[in-house]
Short mmCIF file of C-alpha atoms in Angstrom, two decimals:
data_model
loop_
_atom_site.label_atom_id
_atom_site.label_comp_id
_atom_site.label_asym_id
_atom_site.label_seq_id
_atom_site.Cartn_x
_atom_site.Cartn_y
_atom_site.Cartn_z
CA UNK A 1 153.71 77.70 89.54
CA UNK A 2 156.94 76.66 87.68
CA UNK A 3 158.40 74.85 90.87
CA UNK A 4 155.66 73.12 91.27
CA UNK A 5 154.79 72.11 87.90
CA UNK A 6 158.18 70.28 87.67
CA UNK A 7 157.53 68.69 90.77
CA UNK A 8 154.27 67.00 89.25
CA UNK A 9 156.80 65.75 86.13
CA UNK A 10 158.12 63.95 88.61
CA UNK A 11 155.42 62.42 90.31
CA UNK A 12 153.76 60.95 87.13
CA UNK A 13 156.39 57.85 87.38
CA UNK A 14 152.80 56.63 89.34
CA UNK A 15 150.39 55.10 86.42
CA UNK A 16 147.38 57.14 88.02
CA UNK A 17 147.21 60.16 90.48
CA UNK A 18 144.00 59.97 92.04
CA UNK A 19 142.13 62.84 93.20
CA UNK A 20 142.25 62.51 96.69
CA UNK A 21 143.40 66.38 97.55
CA UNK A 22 140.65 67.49 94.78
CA UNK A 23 138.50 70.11 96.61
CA UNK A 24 141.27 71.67 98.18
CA UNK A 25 143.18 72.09 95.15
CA UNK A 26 143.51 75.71 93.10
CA UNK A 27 141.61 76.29 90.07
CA UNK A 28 141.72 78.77 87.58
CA UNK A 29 140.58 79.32 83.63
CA UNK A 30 140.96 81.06 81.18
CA UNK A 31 144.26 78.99 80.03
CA UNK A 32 145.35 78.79 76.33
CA UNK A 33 146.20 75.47 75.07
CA UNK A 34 148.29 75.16 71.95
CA UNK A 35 147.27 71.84 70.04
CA UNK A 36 149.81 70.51 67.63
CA UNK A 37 149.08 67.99 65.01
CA UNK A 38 150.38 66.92 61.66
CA UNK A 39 148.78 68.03 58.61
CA UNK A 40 145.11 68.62 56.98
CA UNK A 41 144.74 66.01 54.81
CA UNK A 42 144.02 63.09 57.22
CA UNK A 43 140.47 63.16 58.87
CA UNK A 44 142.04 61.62 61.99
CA UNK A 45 143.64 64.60 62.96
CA UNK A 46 140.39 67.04 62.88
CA UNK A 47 138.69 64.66 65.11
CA UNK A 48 141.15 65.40 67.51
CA UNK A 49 141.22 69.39 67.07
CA UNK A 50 137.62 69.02 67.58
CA UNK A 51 138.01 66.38 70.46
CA UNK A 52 140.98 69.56 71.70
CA UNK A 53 138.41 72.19 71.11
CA UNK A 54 135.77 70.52 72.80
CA UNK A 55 137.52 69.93 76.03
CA UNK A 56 138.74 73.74 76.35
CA UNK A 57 135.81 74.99 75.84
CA UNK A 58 133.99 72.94 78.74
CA UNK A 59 136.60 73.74 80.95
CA UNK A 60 136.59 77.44 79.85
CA UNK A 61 139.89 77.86 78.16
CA UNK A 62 140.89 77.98 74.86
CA UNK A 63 143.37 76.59 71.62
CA UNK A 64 146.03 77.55 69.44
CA UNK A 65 146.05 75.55 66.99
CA UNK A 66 149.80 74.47 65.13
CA UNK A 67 149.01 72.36 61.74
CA UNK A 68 151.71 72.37 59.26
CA UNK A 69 150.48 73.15 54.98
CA UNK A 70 152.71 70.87 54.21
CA UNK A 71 151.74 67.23 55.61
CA UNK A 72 153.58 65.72 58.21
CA UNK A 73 156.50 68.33 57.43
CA UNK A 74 159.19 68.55 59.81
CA UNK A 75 161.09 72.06 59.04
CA UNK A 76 157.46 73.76 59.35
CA UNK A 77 156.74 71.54 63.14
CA UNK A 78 160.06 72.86 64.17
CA UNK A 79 159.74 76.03 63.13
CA UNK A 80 156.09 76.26 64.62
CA UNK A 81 157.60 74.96 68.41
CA UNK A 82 159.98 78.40 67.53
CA UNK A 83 156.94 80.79 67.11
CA UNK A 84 155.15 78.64 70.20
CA UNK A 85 158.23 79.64 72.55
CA UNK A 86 157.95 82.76 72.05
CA UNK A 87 154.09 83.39 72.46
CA UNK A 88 154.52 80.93 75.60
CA UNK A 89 151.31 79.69 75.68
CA UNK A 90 149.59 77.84 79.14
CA UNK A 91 150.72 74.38 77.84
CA UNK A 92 150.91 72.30 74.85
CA UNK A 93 149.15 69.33 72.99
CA UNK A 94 151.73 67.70 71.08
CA UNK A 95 151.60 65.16 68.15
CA UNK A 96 155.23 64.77 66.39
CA UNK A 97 155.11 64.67 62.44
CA UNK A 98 158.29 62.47 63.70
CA UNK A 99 158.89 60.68 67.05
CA UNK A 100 162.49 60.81 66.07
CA UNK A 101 163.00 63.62 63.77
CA UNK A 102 160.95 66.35 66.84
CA UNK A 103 162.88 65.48 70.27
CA UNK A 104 165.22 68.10 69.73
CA UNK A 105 161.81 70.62 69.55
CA UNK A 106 160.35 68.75 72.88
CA UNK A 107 163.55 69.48 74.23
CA UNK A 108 163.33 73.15 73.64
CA UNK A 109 159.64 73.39 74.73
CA UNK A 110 161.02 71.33 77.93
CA UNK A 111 163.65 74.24 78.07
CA UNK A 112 161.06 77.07 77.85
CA UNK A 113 159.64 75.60 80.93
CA UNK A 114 156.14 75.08 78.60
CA UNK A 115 154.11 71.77 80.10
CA UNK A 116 153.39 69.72 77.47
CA UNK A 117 151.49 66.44 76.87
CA UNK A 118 152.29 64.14 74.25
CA UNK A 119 149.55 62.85 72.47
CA UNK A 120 148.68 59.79 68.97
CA UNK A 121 152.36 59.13 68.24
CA UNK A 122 154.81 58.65 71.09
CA UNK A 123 158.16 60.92 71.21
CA UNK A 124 161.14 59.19 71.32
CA UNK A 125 162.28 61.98 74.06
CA UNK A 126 161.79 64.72 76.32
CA UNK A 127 159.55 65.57 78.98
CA UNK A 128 155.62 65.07 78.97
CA UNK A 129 152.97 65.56 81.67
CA UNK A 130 151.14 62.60 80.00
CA UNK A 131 151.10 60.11 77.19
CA UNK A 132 147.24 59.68 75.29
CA UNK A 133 147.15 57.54 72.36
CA UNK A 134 145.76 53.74 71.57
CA UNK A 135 147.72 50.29 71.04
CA UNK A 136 148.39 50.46 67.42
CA UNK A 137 149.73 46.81 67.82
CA UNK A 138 146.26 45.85 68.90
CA UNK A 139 144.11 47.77 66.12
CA UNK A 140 146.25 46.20 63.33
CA UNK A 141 145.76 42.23 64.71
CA UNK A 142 141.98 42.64 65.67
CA UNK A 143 141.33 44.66 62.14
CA UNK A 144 142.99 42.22 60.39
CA UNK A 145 141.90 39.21 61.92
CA UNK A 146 138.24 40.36 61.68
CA UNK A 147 139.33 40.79 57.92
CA UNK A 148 140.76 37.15 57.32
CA UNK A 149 137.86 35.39 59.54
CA UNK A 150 135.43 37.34 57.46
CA UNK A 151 137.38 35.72 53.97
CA UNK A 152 137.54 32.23 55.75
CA UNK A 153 141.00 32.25 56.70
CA UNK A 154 142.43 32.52 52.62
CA UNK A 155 143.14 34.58 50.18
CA UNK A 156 145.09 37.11 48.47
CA UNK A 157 145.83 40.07 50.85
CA UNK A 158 147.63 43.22 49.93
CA UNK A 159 148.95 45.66 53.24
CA UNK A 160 148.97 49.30 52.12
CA UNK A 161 151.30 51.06 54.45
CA UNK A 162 151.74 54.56 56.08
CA UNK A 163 154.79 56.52 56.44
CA UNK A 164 157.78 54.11 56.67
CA UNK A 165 159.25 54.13 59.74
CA UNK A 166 156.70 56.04 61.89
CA UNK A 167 155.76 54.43 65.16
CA UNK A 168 152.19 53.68 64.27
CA UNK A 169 153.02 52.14 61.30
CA UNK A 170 155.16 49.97 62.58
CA UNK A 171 152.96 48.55 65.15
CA UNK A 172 149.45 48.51 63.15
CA UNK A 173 151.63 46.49 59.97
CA UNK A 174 153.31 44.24 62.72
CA UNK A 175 149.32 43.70 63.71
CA UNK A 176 148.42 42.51 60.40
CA UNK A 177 151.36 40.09 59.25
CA UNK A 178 150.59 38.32 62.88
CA UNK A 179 147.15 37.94 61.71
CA UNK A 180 148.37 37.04 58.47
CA UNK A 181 150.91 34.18 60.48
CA UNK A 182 147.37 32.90 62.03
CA UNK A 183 146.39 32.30 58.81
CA UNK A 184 148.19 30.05 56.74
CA UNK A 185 145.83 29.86 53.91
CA UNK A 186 145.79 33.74 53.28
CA UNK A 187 148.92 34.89 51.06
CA UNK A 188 150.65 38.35 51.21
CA UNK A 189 151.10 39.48 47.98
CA UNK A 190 152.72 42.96 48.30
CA UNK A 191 153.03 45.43 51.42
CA UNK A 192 153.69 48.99 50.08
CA UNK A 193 153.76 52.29 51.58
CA UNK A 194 150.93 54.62 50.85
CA UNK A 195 151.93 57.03 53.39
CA UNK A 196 148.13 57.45 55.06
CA UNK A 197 147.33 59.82 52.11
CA UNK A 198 143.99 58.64 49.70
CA UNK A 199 145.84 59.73 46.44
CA UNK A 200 148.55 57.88 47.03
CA UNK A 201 147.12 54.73 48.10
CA UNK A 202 144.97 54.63 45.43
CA UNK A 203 147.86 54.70 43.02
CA UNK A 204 149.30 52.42 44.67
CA UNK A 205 146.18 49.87 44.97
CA UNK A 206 145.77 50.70 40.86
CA UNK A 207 149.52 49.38 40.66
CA UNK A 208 148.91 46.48 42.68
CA UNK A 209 146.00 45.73 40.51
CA UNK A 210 148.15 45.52 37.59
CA UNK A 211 150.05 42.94 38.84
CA UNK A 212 147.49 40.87 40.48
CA UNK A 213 144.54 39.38 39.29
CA UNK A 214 142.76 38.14 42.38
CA UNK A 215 142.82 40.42 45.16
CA UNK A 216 140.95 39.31 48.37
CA UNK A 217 142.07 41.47 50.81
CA UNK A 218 142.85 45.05 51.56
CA UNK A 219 144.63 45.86 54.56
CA UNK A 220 145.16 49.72 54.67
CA UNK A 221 146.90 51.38 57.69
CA UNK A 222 144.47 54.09 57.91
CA UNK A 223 141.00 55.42 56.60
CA UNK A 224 142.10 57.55 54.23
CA UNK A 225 144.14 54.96 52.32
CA UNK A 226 141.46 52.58 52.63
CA UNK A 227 138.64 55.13 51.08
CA UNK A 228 141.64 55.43 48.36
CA UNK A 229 141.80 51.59 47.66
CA UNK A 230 138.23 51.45 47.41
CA UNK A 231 137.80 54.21 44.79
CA UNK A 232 140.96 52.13 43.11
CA UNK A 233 138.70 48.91 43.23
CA UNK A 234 135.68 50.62 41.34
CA UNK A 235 137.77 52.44 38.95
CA UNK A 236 138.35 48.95 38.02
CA UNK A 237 135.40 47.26 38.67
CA UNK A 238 136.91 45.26 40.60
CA UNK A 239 136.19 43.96 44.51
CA UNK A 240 138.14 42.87 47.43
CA UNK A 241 137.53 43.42 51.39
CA UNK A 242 138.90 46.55 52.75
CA UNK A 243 139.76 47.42 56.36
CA UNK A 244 140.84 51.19 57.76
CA UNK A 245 142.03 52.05 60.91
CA UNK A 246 141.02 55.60 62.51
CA UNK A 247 137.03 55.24 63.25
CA UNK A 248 136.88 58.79 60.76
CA UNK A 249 133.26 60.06 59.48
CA UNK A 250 134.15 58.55 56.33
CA UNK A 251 134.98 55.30 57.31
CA UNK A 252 131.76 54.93 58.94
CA UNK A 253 129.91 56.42 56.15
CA UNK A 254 131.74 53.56 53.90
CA UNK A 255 130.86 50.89 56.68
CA UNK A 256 127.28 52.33 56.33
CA UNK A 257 127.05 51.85 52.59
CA UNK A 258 129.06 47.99 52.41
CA UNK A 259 131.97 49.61 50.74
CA UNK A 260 134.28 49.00 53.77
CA UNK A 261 134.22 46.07 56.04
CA UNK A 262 135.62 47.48 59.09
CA UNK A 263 137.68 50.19 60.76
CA UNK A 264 140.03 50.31 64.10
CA UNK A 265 138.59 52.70 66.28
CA UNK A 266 141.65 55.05 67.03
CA UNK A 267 139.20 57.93 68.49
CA UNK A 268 140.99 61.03 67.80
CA UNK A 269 138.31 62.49 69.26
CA UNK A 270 139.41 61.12 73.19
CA UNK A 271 142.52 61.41 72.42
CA UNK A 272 142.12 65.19 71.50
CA UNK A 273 140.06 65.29 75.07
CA UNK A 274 142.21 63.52 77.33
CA UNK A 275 145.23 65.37 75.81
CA UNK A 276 143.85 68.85 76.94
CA UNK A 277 141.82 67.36 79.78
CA UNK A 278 145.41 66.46 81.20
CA UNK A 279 147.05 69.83 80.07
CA UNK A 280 144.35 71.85 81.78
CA UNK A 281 144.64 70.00 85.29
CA UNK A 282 148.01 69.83 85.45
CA UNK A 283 147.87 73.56 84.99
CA UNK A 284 144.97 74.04 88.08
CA UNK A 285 147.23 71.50 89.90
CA UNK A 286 144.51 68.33 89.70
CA UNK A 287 145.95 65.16 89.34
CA UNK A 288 146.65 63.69 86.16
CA UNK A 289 146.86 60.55 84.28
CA UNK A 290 150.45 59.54 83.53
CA UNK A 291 149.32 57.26 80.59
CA UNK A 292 145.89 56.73 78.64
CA UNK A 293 146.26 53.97 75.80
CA UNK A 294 142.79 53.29 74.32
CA UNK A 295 141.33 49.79 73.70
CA UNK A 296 141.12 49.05 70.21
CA UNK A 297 137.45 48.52 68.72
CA UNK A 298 136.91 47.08 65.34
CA UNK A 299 134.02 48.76 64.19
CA UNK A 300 131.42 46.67 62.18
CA UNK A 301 128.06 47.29 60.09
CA UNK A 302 126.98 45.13 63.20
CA UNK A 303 128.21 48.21 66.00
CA UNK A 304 128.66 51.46 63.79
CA UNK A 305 125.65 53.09 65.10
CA UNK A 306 127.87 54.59 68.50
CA UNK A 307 130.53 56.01 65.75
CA UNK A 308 128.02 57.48 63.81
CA UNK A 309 127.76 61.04 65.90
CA UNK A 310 128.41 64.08 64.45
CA UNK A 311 131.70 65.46 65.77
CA UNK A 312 130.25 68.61 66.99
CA UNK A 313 127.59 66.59 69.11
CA UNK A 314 130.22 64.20 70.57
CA UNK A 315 130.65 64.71 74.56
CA UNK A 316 134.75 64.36 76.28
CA UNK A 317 134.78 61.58 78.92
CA UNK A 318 135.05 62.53 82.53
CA UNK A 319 138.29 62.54 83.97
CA UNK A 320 136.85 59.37 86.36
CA UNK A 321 135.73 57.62 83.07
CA UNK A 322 139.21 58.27 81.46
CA UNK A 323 141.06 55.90 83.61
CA UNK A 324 138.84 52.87 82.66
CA UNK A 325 139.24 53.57 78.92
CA UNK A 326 142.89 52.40 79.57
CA UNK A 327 143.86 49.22 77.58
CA UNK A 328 146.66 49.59 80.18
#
């Protein structure tokens, strides 16, 4: 099984392995999949344990899940790929609290001969079956644009950021100042880091507040931060138009009531799917998908109604329908 599980590393340099050796392939169940992802506090991240979950459980295996008490720590990730070694488990689901900071753990999972599919943030090394995540890029211009088209091109805009430095950060903030480029009559007055935590952004939008009078705009780099801005804006009586990014329960439910304008669909919930989905085939030797990134939604009080499913009654896409969710 080892032998040839390398051997299907190597084959992934293909974007898509189709199933054309299917019914002749081995199966098997009964698997345990250990999911990895980084911390509590963000909704995001229990739509994808549920999304994990959910996936297992169709295909009659199981999770471990890895989530470290302290959020997005990286002494307690690396310590949980030591305890994950040892207990060896079928394969692994992995989100980095760090793309840089968690290649040497990859590299030890890699070592332990443990498959592994990299899932939400991409590593900066070692060896996956497969990639699953969605174009951050893309969620950060299409949220923002729907943000500044909505305030007629103008305005004052605030950006409350993530974690500095982290990958999706990077790429949804690079989204919104090219929005913010398309629109010469909008003005940035302050990008900060709330570091996708609600407490924190909402000091931070209660700062920002202080210092500006007219605030238009709220672009927040996640739902949690934007649910934290809002709660900053009625502390003060004060309003402005607020986008998210994650498609989270809570988002919706703010979409639902007028208190948020929009949210990026990231769909932790596919992503928590496809991750296992791939984990689980590679292990019965079915083809996988080298790389799944999702096509960014904005989601609207105009198109909520899809997003507004409970998680537990939400259904994993086929592994025929995953291939077509690919932005790429």
């Amino acid at each position: 099984m080892k032998q040839r599980l390398e051997q299907r590393v190597g084959y992934l340099a293909l974007p898509l392995l189709m199933a054309a050796a299917f019914a002749t392939q081995a199966r098997a169940d009964g698997e345990t999949i250990a999911v990895f992802t980084k911390n509590q506090t963000n909704p995001f991240f229990q739509t994808v344990r549920v999304g994990a979950d959910t996936m297992a459980k169709t295909l009659n295996a199981k999770t471990l899940q890895y989530i470290p008490t302290k959020p997005d720590s990286i002494p307690e990730q690396l310590s949980q790929i030591e305890d994950v070694v040892v207990k060896k488990p079928s394969a692994i689901v992995f989100t980095p609290v760090d793309y840089k900071a968690m290649v040497p753990g990859v590299e030890k999972i890699n070592d332990a001969k443990i498959p592994v599919v990299n899932i939400t943030d991409r590593s900066a090394g070692g060896k996956f079956l497969s990639f699953v995540g969605a174009d951050d890029y893309s969620l950060g211009l299409e949220t923002a644009r729907f943000l500044l088209k909505t305030l007629g091109g103008k305005g004052n805009i605030v950006i409350i950021e993530g974690v500095k430095g982290s990958l999706t950060n990077v790429d949804r903030v690079r989204g919104f100042n090219d929005a913010l480029k398309e629109n010469p009559g909008a003005k940035l007055l302050a990008s900060q880091p709330g570091n996708y935590q609600r407490l924190q952004a909402l000091q931070v939008m209660e700062n920002l507040m202080q210092s500006n009078q007219q605030i238009d705009g709220v672009l927040a780099a996640n739902d949690a931060m934007a649910v934290g801005a809002i709660e900053a804006l009625e502390g003060a009586n004060r309003k402005a138009q607020v986008i998210g990014i994650n498609g989270t329960k809570e988002a919706i439910d703010a979409i639902k009531s007028g208190k948020l304008l929009a949210s990026g669909d990231y769909n932790g919930f596919f992503q928590g799917c496809l991750g296992t989905m791939m984990a689980i085939r590679a292990l019965r030797e079915q083809p996988v998908i080298a790389e799944i990134v999702l096509k960014p939604t904005v989601i609207t009080k105009d198109n909520y109604q899809p997003f507004d499913t409970p998680l537990e009654q939400r259904t994993c896409p086929t592994f025929e329908e995953a291939g077509k969710l690919s932005a790429k």
